[in-house]
CSV table of C-alpha atoms in Angstrom, one decimal:
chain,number,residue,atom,x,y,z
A,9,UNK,CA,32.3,-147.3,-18.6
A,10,UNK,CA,30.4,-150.3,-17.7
A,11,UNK,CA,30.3,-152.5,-14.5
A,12,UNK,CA,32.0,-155.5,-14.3
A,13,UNK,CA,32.1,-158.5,-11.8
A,14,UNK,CA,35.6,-158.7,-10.3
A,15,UNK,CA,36.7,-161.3,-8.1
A,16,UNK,CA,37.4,-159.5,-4.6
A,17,UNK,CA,40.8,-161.3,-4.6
A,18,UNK,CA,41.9,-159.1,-7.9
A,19,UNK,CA,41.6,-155.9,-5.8
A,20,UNK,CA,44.2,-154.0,-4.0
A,21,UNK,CA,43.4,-151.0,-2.1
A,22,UNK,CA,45.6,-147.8,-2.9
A,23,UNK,CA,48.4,-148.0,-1.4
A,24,UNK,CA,50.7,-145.9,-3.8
A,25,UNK,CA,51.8,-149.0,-5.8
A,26,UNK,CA,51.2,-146.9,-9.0
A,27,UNK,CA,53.6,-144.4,-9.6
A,28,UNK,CA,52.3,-141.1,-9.5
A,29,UNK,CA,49.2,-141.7,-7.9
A,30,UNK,CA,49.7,-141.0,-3.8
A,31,UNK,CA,47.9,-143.5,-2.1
A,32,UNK,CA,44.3,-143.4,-0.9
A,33,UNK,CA,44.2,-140.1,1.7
A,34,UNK,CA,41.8,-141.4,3.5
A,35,UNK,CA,41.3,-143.0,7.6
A,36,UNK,CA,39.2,-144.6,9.4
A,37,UNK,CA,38.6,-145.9,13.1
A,38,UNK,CA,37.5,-149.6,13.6
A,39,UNK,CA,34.2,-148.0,15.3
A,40,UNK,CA,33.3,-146.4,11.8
A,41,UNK,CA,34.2,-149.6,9.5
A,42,UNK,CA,31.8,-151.5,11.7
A,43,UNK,CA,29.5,-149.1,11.2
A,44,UNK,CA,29.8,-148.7,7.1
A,45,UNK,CA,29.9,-152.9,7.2
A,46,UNK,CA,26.3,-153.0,8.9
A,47,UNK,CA,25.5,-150.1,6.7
A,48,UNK,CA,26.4,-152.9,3.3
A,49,UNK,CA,24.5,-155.8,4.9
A,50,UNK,CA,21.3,-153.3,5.4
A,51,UNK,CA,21.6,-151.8,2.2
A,52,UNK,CA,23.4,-154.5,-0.4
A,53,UNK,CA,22.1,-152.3,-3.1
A,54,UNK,CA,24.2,-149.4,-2.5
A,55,UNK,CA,27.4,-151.4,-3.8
A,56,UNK,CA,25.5,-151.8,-7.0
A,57,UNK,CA,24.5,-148.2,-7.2
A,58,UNK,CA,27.9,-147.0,-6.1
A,59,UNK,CA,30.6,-149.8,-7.0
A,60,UNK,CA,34.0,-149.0,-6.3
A,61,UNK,CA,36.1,-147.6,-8.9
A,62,UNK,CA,39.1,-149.4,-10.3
A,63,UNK,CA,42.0,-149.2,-12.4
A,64,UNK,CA,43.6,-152.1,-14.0
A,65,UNK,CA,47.5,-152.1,-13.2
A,66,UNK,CA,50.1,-155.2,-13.4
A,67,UNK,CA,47.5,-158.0,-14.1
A,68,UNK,CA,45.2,-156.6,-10.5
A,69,UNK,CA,43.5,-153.8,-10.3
A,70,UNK,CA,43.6,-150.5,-7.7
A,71,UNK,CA,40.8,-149.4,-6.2
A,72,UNK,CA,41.1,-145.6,-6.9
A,73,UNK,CA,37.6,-144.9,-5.5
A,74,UNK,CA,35.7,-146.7,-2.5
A,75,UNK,CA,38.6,-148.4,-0.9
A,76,UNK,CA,37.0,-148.2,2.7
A,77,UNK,CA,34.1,-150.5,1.2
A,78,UNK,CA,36.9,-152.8,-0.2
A,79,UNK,CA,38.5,-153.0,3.3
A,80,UNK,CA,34.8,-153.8,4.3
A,81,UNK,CA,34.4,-156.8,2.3
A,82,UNK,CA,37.9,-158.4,2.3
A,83,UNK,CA,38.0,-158.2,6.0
A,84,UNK,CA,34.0,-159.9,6.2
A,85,UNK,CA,35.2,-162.0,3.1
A,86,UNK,CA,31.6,-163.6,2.4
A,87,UNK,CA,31.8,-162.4,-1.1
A,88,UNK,CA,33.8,-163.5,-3.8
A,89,UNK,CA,33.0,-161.0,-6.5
A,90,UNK,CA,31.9,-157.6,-6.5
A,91,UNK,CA,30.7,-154.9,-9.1
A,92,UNK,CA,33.6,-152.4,-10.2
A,93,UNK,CA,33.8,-149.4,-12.4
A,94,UNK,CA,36.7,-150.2,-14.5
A,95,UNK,CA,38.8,-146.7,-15.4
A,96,UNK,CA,39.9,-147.0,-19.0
A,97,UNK,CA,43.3,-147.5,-19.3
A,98,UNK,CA,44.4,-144.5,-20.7
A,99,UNK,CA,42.8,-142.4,-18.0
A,100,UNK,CA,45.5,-139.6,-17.7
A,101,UNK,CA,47.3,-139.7,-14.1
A,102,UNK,CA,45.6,-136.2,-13.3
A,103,UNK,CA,41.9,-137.5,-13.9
A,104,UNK,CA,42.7,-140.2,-11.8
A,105,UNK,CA,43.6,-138.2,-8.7
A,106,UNK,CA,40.9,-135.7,-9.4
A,107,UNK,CA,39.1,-139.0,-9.2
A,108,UNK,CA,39.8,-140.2,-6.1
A,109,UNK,CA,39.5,-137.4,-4.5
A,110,UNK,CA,36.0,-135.9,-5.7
A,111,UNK,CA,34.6,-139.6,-5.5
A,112,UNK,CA,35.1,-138.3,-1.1
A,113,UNK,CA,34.4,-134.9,-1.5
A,114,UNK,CA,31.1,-133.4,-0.6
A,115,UNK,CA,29.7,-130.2,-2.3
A,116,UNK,CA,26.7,-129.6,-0.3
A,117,UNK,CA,25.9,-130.0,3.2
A,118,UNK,CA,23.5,-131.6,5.1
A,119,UNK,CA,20.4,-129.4,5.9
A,120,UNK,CA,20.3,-130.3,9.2
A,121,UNK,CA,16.6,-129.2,10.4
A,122,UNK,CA,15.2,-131.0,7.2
A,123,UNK,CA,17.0,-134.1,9.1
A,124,UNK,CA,16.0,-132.9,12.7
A,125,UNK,CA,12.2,-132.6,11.2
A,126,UNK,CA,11.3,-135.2,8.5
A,127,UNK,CA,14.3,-137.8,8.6
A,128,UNK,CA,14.3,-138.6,12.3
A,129,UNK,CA,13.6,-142.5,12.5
A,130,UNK,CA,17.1,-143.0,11.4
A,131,UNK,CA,19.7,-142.8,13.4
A,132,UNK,CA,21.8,-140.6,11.8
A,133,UNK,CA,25.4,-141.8,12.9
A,134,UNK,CA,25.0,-145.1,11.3
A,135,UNK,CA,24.4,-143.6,8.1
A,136,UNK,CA,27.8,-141.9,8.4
A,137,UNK,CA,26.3,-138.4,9.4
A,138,UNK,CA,27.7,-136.6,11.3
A,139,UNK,CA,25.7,-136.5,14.3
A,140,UNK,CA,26.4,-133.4,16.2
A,141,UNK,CA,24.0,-134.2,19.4
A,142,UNK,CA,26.0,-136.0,21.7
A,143,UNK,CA,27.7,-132.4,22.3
A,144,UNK,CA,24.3,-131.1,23.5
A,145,UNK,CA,23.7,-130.6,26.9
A,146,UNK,CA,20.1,-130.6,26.5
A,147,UNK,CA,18.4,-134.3,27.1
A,148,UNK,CA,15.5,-134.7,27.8
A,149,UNK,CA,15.2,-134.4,32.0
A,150,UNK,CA,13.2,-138.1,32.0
A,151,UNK,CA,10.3,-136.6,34.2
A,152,UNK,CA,7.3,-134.9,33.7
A,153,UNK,CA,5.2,-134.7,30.3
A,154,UNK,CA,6.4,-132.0,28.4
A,155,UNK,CA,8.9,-132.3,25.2
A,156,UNK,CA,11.8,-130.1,25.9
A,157,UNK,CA,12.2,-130.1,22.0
A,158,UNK,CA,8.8,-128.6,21.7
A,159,UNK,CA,9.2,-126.1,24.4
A,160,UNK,CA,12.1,-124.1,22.6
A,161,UNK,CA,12.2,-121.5,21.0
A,162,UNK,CA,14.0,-120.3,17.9
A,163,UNK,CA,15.7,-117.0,17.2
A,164,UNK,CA,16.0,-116.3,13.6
A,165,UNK,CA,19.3,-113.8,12.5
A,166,UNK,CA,19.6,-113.3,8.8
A,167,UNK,CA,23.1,-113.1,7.5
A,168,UNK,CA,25.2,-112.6,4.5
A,169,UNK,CA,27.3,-115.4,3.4
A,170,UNK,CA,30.4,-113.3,4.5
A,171,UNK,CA,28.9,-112.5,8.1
A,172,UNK,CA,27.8,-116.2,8.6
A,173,UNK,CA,31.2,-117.3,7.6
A,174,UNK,CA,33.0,-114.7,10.3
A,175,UNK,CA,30.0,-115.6,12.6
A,176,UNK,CA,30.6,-119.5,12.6
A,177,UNK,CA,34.4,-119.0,12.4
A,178,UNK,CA,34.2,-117.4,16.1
A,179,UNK,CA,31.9,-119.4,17.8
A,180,UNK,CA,34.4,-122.4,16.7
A,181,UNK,CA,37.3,-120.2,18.1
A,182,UNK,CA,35.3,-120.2,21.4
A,183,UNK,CA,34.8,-123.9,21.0
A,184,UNK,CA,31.2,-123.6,21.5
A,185,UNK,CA,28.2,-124.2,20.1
A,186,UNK,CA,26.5,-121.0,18.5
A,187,UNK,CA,23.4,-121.2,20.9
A,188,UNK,CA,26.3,-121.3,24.1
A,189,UNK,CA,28.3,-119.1,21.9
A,190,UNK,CA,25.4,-116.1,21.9
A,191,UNK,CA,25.0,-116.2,25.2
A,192,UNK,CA,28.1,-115.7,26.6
A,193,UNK,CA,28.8,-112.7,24.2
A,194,UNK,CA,25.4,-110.9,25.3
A,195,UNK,CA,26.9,-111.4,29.0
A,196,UNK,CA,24.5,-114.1,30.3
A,197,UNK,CA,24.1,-114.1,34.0
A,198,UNK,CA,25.2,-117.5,35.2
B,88,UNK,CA,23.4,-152.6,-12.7
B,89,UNK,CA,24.5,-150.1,-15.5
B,90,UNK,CA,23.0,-146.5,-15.9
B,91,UNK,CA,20.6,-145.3,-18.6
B,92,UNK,CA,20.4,-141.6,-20.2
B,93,UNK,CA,17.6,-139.8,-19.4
B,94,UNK,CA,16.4,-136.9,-20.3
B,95,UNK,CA,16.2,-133.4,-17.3
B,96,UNK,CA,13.0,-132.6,-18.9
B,97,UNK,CA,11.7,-136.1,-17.1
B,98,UNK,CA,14.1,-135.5,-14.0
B,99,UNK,CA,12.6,-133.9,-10.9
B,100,UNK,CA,14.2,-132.3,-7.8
B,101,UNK,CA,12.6,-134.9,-4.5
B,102,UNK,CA,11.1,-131.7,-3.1
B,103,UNK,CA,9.1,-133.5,-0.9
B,104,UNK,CA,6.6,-134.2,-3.8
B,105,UNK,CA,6.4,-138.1,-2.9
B,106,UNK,CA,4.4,-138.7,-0.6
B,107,UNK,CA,6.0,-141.3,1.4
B,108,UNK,CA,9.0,-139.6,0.6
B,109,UNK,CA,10.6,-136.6,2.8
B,110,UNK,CA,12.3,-133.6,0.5
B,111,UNK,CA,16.0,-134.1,0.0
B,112,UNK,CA,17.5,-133.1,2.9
B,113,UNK,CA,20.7,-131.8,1.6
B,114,UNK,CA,21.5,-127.7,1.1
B,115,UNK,CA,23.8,-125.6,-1.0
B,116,UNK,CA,24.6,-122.2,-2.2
B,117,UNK,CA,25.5,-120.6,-5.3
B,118,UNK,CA,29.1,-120.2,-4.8
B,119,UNK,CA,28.7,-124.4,-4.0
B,120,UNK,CA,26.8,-125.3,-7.0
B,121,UNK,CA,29.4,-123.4,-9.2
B,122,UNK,CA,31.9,-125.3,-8.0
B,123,UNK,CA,30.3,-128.4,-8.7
B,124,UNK,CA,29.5,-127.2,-12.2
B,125,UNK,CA,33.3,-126.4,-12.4
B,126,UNK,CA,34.4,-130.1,-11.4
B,127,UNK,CA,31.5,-131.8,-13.4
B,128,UNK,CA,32.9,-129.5,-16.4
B,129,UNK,CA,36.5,-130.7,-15.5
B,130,UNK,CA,35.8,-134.8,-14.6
B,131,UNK,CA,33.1,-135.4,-16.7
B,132,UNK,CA,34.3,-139.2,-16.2
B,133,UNK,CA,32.9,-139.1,-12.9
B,134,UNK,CA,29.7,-138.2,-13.5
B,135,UNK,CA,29.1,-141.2,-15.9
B,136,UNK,CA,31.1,-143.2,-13.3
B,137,UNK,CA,28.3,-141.8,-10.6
B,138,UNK,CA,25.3,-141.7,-12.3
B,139,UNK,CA,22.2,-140.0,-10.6
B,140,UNK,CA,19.8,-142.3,-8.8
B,141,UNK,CA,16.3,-141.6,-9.8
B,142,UNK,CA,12.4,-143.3,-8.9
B,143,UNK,CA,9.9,-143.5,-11.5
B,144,UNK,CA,7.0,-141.5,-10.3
B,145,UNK,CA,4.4,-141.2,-12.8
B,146,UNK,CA,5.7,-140.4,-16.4
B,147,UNK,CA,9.2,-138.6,-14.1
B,148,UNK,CA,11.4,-139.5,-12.1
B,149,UNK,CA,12.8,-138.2,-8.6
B,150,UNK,CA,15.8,-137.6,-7.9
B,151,UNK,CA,17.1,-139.8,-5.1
B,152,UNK,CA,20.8,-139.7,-5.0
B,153,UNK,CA,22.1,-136.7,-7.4
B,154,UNK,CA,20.0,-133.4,-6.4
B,155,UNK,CA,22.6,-130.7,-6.6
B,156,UNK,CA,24.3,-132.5,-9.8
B,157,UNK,CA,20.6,-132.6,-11.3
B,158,UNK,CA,20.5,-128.6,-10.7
B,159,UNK,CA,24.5,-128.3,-12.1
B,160,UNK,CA,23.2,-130.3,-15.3
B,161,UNK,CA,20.3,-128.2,-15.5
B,162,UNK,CA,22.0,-124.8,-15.2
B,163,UNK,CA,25.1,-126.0,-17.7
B,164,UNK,CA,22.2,-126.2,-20.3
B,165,UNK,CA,22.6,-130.5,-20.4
B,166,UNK,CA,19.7,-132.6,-22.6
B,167,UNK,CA,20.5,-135.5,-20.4
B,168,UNK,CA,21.9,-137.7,-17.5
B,169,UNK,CA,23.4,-140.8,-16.9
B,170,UNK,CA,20.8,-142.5,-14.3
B,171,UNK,CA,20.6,-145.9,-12.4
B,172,UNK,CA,16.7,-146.7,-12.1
B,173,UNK,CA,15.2,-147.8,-8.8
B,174,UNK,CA,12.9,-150.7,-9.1
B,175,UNK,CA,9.1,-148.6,-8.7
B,176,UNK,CA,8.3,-151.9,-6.0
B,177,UNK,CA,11.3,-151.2,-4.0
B,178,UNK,CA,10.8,-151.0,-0.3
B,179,UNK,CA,10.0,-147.4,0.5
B,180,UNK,CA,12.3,-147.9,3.6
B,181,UNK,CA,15.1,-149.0,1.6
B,182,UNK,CA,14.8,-146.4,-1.0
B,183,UNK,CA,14.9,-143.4,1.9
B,184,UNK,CA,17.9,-145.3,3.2
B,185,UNK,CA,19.0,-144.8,-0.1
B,186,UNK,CA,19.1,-140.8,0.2
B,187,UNK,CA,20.8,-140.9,3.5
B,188,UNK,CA,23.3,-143.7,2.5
B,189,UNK,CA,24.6,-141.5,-0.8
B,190,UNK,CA,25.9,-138.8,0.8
B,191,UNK,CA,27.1,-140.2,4.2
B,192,UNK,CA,31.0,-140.2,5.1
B,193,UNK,CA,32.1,-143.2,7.1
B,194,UNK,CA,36.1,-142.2,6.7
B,195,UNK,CA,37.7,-139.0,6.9
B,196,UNK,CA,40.0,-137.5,5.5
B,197,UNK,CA,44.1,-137.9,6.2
B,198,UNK,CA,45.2,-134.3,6.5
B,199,UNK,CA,48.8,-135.3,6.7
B,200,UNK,CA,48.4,-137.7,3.5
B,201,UNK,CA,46.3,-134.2,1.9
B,202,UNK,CA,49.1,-132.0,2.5
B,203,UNK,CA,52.0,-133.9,1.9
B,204,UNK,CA,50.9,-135.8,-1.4
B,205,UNK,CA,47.8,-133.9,-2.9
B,206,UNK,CA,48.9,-130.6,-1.9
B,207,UNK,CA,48.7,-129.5,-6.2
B,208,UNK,CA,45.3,-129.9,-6.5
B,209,UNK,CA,42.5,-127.2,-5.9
B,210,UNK,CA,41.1,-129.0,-2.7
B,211,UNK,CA,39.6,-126.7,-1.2
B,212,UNK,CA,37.6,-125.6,-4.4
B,213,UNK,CA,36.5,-129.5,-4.2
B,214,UNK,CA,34.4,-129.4,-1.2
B,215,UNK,CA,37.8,-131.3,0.8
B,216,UNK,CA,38.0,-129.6,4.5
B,217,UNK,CA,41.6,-128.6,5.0
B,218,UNK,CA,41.3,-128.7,8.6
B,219,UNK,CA,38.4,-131.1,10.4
B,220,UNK,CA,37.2,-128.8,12.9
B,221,UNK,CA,33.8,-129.3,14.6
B,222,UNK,CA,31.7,-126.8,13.0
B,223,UNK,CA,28.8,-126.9,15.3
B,224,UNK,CA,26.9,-123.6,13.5
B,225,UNK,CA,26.7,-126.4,10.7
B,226,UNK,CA,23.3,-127.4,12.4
B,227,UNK,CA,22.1,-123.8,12.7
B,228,UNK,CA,22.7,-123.2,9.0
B,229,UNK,CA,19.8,-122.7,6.6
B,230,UNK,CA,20.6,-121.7,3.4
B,231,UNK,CA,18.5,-119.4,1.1
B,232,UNK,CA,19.2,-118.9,-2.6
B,233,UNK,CA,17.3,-116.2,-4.3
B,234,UNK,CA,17.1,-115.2,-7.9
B,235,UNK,CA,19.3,-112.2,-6.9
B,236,UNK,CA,20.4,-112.6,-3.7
B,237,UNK,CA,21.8,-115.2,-1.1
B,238,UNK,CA,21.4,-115.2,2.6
B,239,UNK,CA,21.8,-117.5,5.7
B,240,UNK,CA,19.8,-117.8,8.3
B,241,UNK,CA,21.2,-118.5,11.8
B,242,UNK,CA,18.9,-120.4,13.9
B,243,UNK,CA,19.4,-120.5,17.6
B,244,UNK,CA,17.1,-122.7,20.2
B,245,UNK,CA,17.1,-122.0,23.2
B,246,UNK,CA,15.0,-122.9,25.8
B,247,UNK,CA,11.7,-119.8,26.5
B,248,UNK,CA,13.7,-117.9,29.5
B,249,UNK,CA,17.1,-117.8,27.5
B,250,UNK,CA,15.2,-116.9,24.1
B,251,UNK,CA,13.7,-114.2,26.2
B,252,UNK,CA,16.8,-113.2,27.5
B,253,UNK,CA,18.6,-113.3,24.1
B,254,UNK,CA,16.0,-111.5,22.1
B,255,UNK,CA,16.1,-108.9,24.8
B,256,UNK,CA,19.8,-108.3,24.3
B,257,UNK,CA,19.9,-108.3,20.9
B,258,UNK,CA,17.5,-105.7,20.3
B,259,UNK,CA,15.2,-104.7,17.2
B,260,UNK,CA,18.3,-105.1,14.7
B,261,UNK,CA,19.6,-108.9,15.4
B,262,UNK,CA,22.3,-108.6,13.0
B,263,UNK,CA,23.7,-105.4,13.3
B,264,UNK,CA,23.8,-106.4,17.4
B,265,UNK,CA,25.7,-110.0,17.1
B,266,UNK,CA,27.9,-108.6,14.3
B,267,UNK,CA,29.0,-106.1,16.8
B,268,UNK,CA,29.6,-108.1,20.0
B,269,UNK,CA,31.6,-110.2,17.8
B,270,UNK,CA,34.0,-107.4,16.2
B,271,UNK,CA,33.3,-108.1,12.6
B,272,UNK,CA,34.0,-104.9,10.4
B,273,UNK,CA,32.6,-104.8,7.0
């Protein structure tokens, strides 16, 4: 598979025109497109890295992967070709669903202190992560000279996959974050 | 720009080894990684379709975008992988943006479009969320994959009179203590 320069106009997002491929299952808020189109004009070179994947169908072609970018760039409309993937043609039906799916889907997860410790000049939420801070209570006060950050301490429970997964599942049952979570169930004197 | 095979034996994990350059900072355990192997095995068209990202660093090069599929490759017993070569003179900035930039999700998913129209495939299995539910002990998480065994660690910060409070409560055995405020039977 090779990339290929395709004029933008040639493109169609996913919206179930071929039959037996649903469309694109994917949404997006106005807030977050604004946010992955200042994320294109910073970084240019991600579209090259990551061009959106296409399939050829009735003379156009269907973006089966990346159609948020595409929605990016027609709407900005300052570029007249862009660098595709093209799926070959006899790509069966099923690879291209497992395709557009998987191109979305994540099999890690974010190590979140790595971020908190070493990748902390960006701010997170315009790089599309999800940015889980604005739920904290815990600003810093705006007085005095001491990091509240610094001051804390950490308590360290080992767990089993199994007893993490039971362990998380009921803190998000309580709707509350695991450090509010503890607390209440060891009867914190409020 | 078109990706180039290279071979693992030149491909490193970023582990922090660069030194402008913080480790990757993404996680995974071993039930995750199988899975991936499982879909690499299954779409191999993807993987030429995403190609790692790598940054020549001496006679290697370090994985920028790609570090879980580099350690799938490695464990499926691959020679090779498809790879798109960052200039060595790109802007150090730029290249870190990089790392961030490949694995961040600016959509979400449609659950209704999930259920109703994709409902035969293995989701799940795929690393696709069923239900988006703010998982807050996402950010407490640290994984740690052992030759034999696996564990978590939960990590909870609290300021010094809570932690001294929780610490108290919790008693010598942690585990064994939150396990049974919560209910969980083994």
């Amino acid at each position: 598979m090779k990339t290929e320069n395709i004029p933008l106009s040639l493109i169609q997002p996913n919206d179930g025109q071929i039959p037996g491929l649903p469309r694109n299952p994917r949404s997006w808020s106005v807030r977050e497109l604004s946010r992955l189109k200042k994320s294109i004009q910073e970084t240019p070179e991600m579209l090259e890295l990551r061009p959106p994947l296409v399939y050829e169908y009735e003379g156009k072609y269907v973006a089966v992967g990346g159609n948020m970018r595409l929605a990016v760039l027609q709407e900005t409309g300052d570029i007249q070709d862009i660098p595709c993937i093209v799926i070959p043609q006899d790509t069966p039906l099923r690879k291209l669903k497992e395709i557009a799916i998987k191109d979305n889907a994540k099999f890690g997860e974010w190590d979140y202190d790595a971020l908190a410790d070493e990748w902390n000049e960006f701010d997170l939420a315009d790089y599309g992560i999800n940015d889980f801070s604005e739920d904290q209570e815990d600003k810093p006060a705006g007085d005095g000279n001491a990091s509240p950050v610094d001051d804390r301490v950490t308590i360290e429970i080992e767990l089993s996959p199994d007893e993490f997964l039971f362990v998380s599942g009921k803190f998000r049952e309580m709707g509350e974050t695991p450090e509010a979570a503890v607390l209440k169930i060891l009867n914190y004197p409020l | 720009m078109n990706p180039v095979k290279i071979p693992l034996s030149k491909i490193r994990l970023n582990e922090g080894q660069v030194d402008w350059l913080p480790r990757n900072p993404r996680q995974w355990t071993k039930e995750q990684l199988d899975r991936l192997i499982d879909s690499i095995r299954e779409t191999p068209m993807l993987l030429e379709a995403r190609g790692l990202i790598v940054y020549p660093y001496g006679d290697t090069f370090v994985v920028i975008g790609g570090n879980m599929r580099l350690s799938a490759l490695t464990l499926m017993g691959e020679k090779d992988a498809p790879c798109y070569v960052l200039p060595s003179d790109m802007d150090r900035e730029k290249v870190k943006e990089i790392v961030l930039k490949d694995n961040g999700d600016y959509g979400l998913w449609n659950q209704t479009m999930l259920s109703r129209d994709w409902a035969d495939l293995p989701l799940e299995k795929w690393g696709v969320e069923s239900i988006e539910v703010k998982d807050y002990s996402e950010k407490n998480k640290e994984i740690h994959v052992g030759e034999f065994s696996e564990n978590i660690t939960l990590k909870l910060k609290y300021d010094a009179p809570d932690a001294a409070f929780v610490s108290a409560r919790l008693g010598d055995d942690r585990r064994e203590t939150l396990l049974k405020a919560l209910g969980y039977e083994d």
